[in-house]
PDB file of C-alpha atoms in Angstrom:
ATOM      1  CA  MET A   1     139.420  26.649 186.669  1.00  0.00           C
ATOM      2  CA  ILE A   2     142.387  28.279 184.963  1.00  0.00           C
ATOM      3  CA  ARG A   3     145.619  28.499 186.961  1.00  0.00           C
ATOM      4  CA  CYS A   4     147.640  31.623 186.229  1.00  0.00           C
ATOM      5  CA  ALA A   5     151.302  32.051 187.124  1.00  0.00           C
ATOM      6  CA  ASP A   6     151.008  35.814 187.548  1.00  0.00           C
ATOM      7  CA  SER A   7     148.803  38.835 186.958  1.00  0.00           C
ATOM      8  CA  THR A   8     150.009  39.174 183.353  1.00  0.00           C
ATOM      9  CA  GLU A   9     148.741  35.687 182.541  1.00  0.00           C
ATOM     10  CA  ALA A  10     145.500  36.371 184.451  1.00  0.00           C
ATOM     11  CA  SER A  11     145.018  39.546 182.405  1.00  0.00           C
ATOM     12  CA  GLN A  12     145.457  37.596 179.169  1.00  0.00           C
ATOM     13  CA  GLN A  13     142.982  34.918 180.304  1.00  0.00           C
ATOM     14  CA  ALA A  14     140.464  37.613 181.264  1.00  0.00           C
ATOM     15  CA  LYS A  15     140.704  39.128 177.771  1.00  0.00           C
ATOM     16  CA  GLU A  16     140.021  35.713 176.214  1.00  0.00           C
ATOM     17  CA  SER A  17     137.110  34.772 178.525  1.00  0.00           C
ATOM     18  CA  LYS A  18     133.765  36.533 178.411  1.00  0.00           C
ATOM     19  CA  LEU A  19     132.768  35.338 181.872  1.00  0.00           C
ATOM     20  CA  TRP A  20     135.281  34.881 184.674  1.00  0.00           C
ATOM     21  CA  LEU A  21     135.697  35.345 188.404  1.00  0.00           C
ATOM     22  CA  PRO A  22     138.828  35.516 190.524  1.00  0.00           C
ATOM     23  CA  ARG A  23     139.345  32.626 192.933  1.00  0.00           C
ATOM     24  CA  GLY A  24     141.451  32.829 196.055  1.00  0.00           C
ATOM     25  CA  ALA A  25     141.858  30.040 198.582  1.00  0.00           C
ATOM     26  CA  GLY A  26     138.169  29.080 198.649  1.00  0.00           C
ATOM     27  CA  CYS A  27     137.703  30.200 202.264  1.00  0.00           C
ATOM     28  CA  SER A  28     134.615  32.393 201.788  1.00  0.00           C
ATOM     29  CA  TYR A  29     131.570  31.424 203.827  1.00  0.00           C
ATOM     30  CA  GLY A  30     129.234  31.783 200.878  1.00  0.00           C
ATOM     31  CA  ASP A  31     129.524  30.627 197.313  1.00  0.00           C
ATOM     32  CA  ALA A  32     131.217  33.788 196.011  1.00  0.00           C
ATOM     33  CA  ALA A  33     133.696  31.840 193.873  1.00  0.00           C
ATOM     34  CA  ILE A  34     131.150  29.600 192.174  1.00  0.00           C
ATOM     35  CA  LEU A  35     130.442  30.322 188.533  1.00  0.00           C
ATOM     36  CA  ASP A  36     127.772  28.501 186.538  1.00  0.00           C
ATOM     37  CA  GLN A  37     129.312  29.396 183.166  1.00  0.00           C
ATOM     38  CA  GLY A  38     132.731  30.804 182.350  1.00  0.00           C
ATOM     39  CA  HIS A  39     136.084  30.419 184.062  1.00  0.00           C
ATOM     40  CA  LEU A  40     137.526  30.802 187.538  1.00  0.00           C
ATOM     41  CA  LEU A  41     140.970  32.422 187.448  1.00  0.00           C
ATOM     42  CA  LEU A  42     143.323  31.197 190.147  1.00  0.00           C
ATOM     43  CA  LEU A  43     146.674  32.905 190.671  1.00  0.00           C
ATOM     44  CA  ASP A  44     149.427  30.578 191.850  1.00  0.00           C
ATOM     45  CA  ARG A  45     150.061  31.325 195.509  1.00  0.00           C
ATOM     46  CA  PRO A  46     153.538  32.315 196.586  1.00  0.00           C
ATOM     47  CA  GLN A  47     154.681  29.973 199.368  1.00  0.00           C
ATOM     48  CA  VAL A  48     156.798  32.640 201.002  1.00  0.00           C
ATOM     49  CA  SER A  49     155.845  36.226 201.476  1.00  0.00           C
ATOM     50  CA  GLU A  50     157.923  38.490 199.307  1.00  0.00           C
ATOM     51  CA  THR A  51     156.996  41.654 201.109  1.00  0.00           C
ATOM     52  CA  SER A  52     158.544  44.956 200.322  1.00  0.00           C
ATOM     53  CA  SER A  53     158.115  48.102 202.292  1.00  0.00           C
ATOM     54  CA  GLU A  54     159.022  51.717 201.864  1.00  0.00           C
ATOM     55  CA  ASN A  55     158.587  52.294 205.575  1.00  0.00           C
ATOM     56  CA  SER A  56     157.783  50.231 208.632  1.00  0.00           C
ATOM     57  CA  ASP A  57     154.057  50.989 208.371  1.00  0.00           C
ATOM     58  CA  SER A  58     153.282  49.283 205.063  1.00  0.00           C
ATOM     59  CA  VAL A  59     154.009  46.226 202.945  1.00  0.00           C
ATOM     60  CA  ILE A  60     153.332  45.398 199.307  1.00  0.00           C
ATOM     61  CA  VAL A  61     152.271  41.797 198.685  1.00  0.00           C
ATOM     62  CA  SER A  62     150.592  39.606 196.077  1.00  0.00           C
ATOM     63  CA  SER A  63     146.826  39.242 196.410  1.00  0.00           C
ATOM     64  CA  ALA A  64     147.393  35.480 196.205  1.00  0.00           C
ATOM     65  CA  LEU A  65     149.531  35.423 199.370  1.00  0.00           C
ATOM     66  CA  THR A  66     147.882  33.686 202.327  1.00  0.00           C
ATOM     67  CA  LEU A  67     147.434  35.456 205.635  1.00  0.00           C
ATOM     68  CA  ARG A  68     149.422  32.645 207.288  1.00  0.00           C
ATOM     69  CA  ASN A  69     152.483  33.318 205.102  1.00  0.00           C
ATOM     70  CA  LEU A  70     152.195  37.079 205.468  1.00  0.00           C
ATOM     71  CA  LEU A  71     151.967  36.884 209.263  1.00  0.00           C
ATOM     72  CA  SER A  72     154.896  34.460 209.381  1.00  0.00           C
ATOM     73  CA  THR A  73     157.100  36.845 207.422  1.00  0.00           C
ATOM     74  CA  LEU A  74     156.038  39.850 209.466  1.00  0.00           C
ATOM     75  CA  ALA A  75     156.590  37.966 212.746  1.00  0.00           C
ATOM     76  CA  SER A  76     160.168  37.161 211.737  1.00  0.00           C
ATOM     77  CA  GLU A  77     160.708  40.934 211.597  1.00  0.00           C
ATOM     78  CA  GLY A  78     158.915  41.537 214.915  1.00  0.00           C
ATOM     79  CA  LEU A  79     155.815  42.920 213.195  1.00  0.00           C
ATOM     80  CA  THR A  80     152.168  41.997 212.754  1.00  0.00           C
ATOM     81  CA  LEU A  81     149.030  43.413 211.158  1.00  0.00           C
ATOM     82  CA  PRO A  82     146.705  45.694 213.135  1.00  0.00           C
ATOM     83  CA  VAL A  83     143.769  43.569 211.901  1.00  0.00           C
ATOM     84  CA  VAL A  84     144.186  39.776 212.074  1.00  0.00           C
ATOM     85  CA  PRO A  85     141.208  37.698 210.880  1.00  0.00           C
ATOM     86  CA  GLY A  86     140.863  34.110 212.095  1.00  0.00           C
ATOM     87  CA  VAL A  87     141.060  32.331 208.715  1.00  0.00           C
ATOM     88  CA  LEU A  88     144.821  31.987 208.208  1.00  0.00           C
ATOM     89  CA  ASP A  89     144.562  30.210 204.846  1.00  0.00           C
ATOM     90  CA  ALA A  90     142.588  33.025 203.211  1.00  0.00           C
ATOM     91  CA  THR A  91     144.420  35.096 200.603  1.00  0.00           C
ATOM     92  CA  VAL A  92     145.103  38.807 200.993  1.00  0.00           C
ATOM     93  CA  GLY A  93     142.876  39.427 197.954  1.00  0.00           C
ATOM     94  CA  GLY A  94     140.098  37.413 199.570  1.00  0.00           C
ATOM     95  CA  LEU A  95     140.458  39.308 202.842  1.00  0.00           C
ATOM     96  CA  ILE A  96     140.096  42.581 200.949  1.00  0.00           C
ATOM     97  CA  ALA A  97     137.149  41.249 198.916  1.00  0.00           C
ATOM     98  CA  ALA A  98     135.422  40.148 202.135  1.00  0.00           C
ATOM     99  CA  ASP A  99     136.471  43.260 204.091  1.00  0.00           C
ATOM    100  CA  ALA A 100     137.598  40.829 206.789  1.00  0.00           C
ATOM    101  CA  HIS A 101     138.046  41.868 210.394  1.00  0.00           C
ATOM    102  CA  GLY A 102     139.557  40.391 213.524  1.00  0.00           C
ATOM    103  CA  LYS A 103     138.557  40.244 217.176  1.00  0.00           C
ATOM    104  CA  ASN A 104     139.695  43.845 217.639  1.00  0.00           C
ATOM    105  CA  HIS A 105     137.468  45.352 214.947  1.00  0.00           C
ATOM    106  CA  LEU A 106     135.844  47.793 217.351  1.00  0.00           C
ATOM    107  CA  ASN A 107     139.250  49.381 217.939  1.00  0.00           C
ATOM    108  CA  ARG A 108     141.151  48.764 214.686  1.00  0.00           C
ATOM    109  CA  GLY A 109     138.444  48.288 212.055  1.00  0.00           C
ATOM    110  CA  SER A 110     138.648  45.897 209.123  1.00  0.00           C
ATOM    111  CA  PHE A 111     140.822  45.357 206.055  1.00  0.00           C
ATOM    112  CA  ARG A 112     139.183  48.492 204.594  1.00  0.00           C
ATOM    113  CA  ASP A 113     140.972  50.478 207.283  1.00  0.00           C
ATOM    114  CA  ILE A 114     144.436  48.991 206.701  1.00  0.00           C
ATOM    115  CA  THR A 115     144.453  48.769 202.892  1.00  0.00           C
ATOM    116  CA  ASP A 116     146.047  51.757 201.163  1.00  0.00           C
ATOM    117  CA  SER A 117     145.900  50.684 197.515  1.00  0.00           C
ATOM    118  CA  PHE A 118     145.647  47.718 195.160  1.00  0.00           C
ATOM    119  CA  GLN A 119     145.330  46.772 191.522  1.00  0.00           C
ATOM    120  CA  VAL A 120     142.076  45.441 190.062  1.00  0.00           C
ATOM    121  CA  LEU A 121     141.848  43.205 187.000  1.00  0.00           C
ATOM    122  CA  LEU A 122     138.854  44.492 185.028  1.00  0.00           C
ATOM    123  CA  SER A 123     136.630  42.278 182.897  1.00  0.00           C
ATOM    124  CA  SER A 124     138.368  43.740 179.826  1.00  0.00           C
ATOM    125  CA  GLY A 125     141.696  42.364 181.043  1.00  0.00           C
ATOM    126  CA  GLU A 126     142.998  45.822 181.930  1.00  0.00           C
ATOM    127  CA  VAL A 127     144.786  46.173 185.282  1.00  0.00           C
ATOM    128  CA  VAL A 128     143.847  49.380 187.109  1.00  0.00           C
ATOM    129  CA  ASP A 129     145.552  50.993 190.110  1.00  0.00           C
ATOM    130  CA  CYS A 130     143.183  52.361 192.714  1.00  0.00           C
ATOM    131  CA  ASP A 131     143.319  53.911 196.164  1.00  0.00           C
ATOM    132  CA  ARG A 132     141.278  56.310 198.288  1.00  0.00           C
ATOM    133  CA  SER A 133     141.834  59.220 195.872  1.00  0.00           C
ATOM    134  CA  HIS A 134     142.552  57.558 192.483  1.00  0.00           C
ATOM    135  CA  ASN A 135     139.693  55.438 191.079  1.00  0.00           C
ATOM    136  CA  GLN A 136     138.058  55.856 194.487  1.00  0.00           C
ATOM    137  CA  GLU A 137     134.704  54.354 193.480  1.00  0.00           C
ATOM    138  CA  LEU A 138     136.400  51.154 192.300  1.00  0.00           C
ATOM    139  CA  PHE A 139     138.547  51.097 195.444  1.00  0.00           C
ATOM    140  CA  GLU A 140     135.521  51.424 197.742  1.00  0.00           C
ATOM    141  CA  GLY A 141     133.410  48.955 195.757  1.00  0.00           C
ATOM    142  CA  THR A 142     136.131  46.309 195.649  1.00  0.00           C
ATOM    143  CA  ILE A 143     136.677  46.245 199.412  1.00  0.00           C
ATOM    144  CA  GLY A 144     133.808  44.044 200.530  1.00  0.00           C
ATOM    145  CA  GLY A 145     132.747  43.478 196.904  1.00  0.00           C
ATOM    146  CA  VAL A 146     133.327  39.668 197.096  1.00  0.00           C
ATOM    147  CA  GLY A 147     135.422  39.692 193.929  1.00  0.00           C
ATOM    148  CA  LEU A 148     132.655  40.996 191.691  1.00  0.00           C
ATOM    149  CA  THR A 149     133.913  44.509 190.876  1.00  0.00           C
ATOM    150  CA  GLY A 150     136.546  43.711 188.203  1.00  0.00           C
TER     151      GLY A 150
END
């Protein structure tokens, strides 16, 4: 396992490794983050959410941030997420990769429904922006793609 301080370091490690997978908090039910050969890339997790928002309906966070820390920060501002899965120690990136949902999924959907955009680290080491209209196929494949689309 290779610990990376940030996405720039993760990108460099990806360029140097032929086989690699991203690793979040290790909360997946299956063995999605197990790799027989190659490297697991683990971004250091921020202990405090450093959210930024352009409006009250969205936040921008690190994929390595845990749901627990995100919810704590939002709660201090009187906010929450419309979809709250039960695994608080999962990372935001892991929740997107698993397309996690909460108890209210029939009404509010899953992380697919509340995620507007993200960056994906490709196997080449390139970081790509994607959303519902830009790199749409990568966006759709990554949500629920268990970390295997980069």
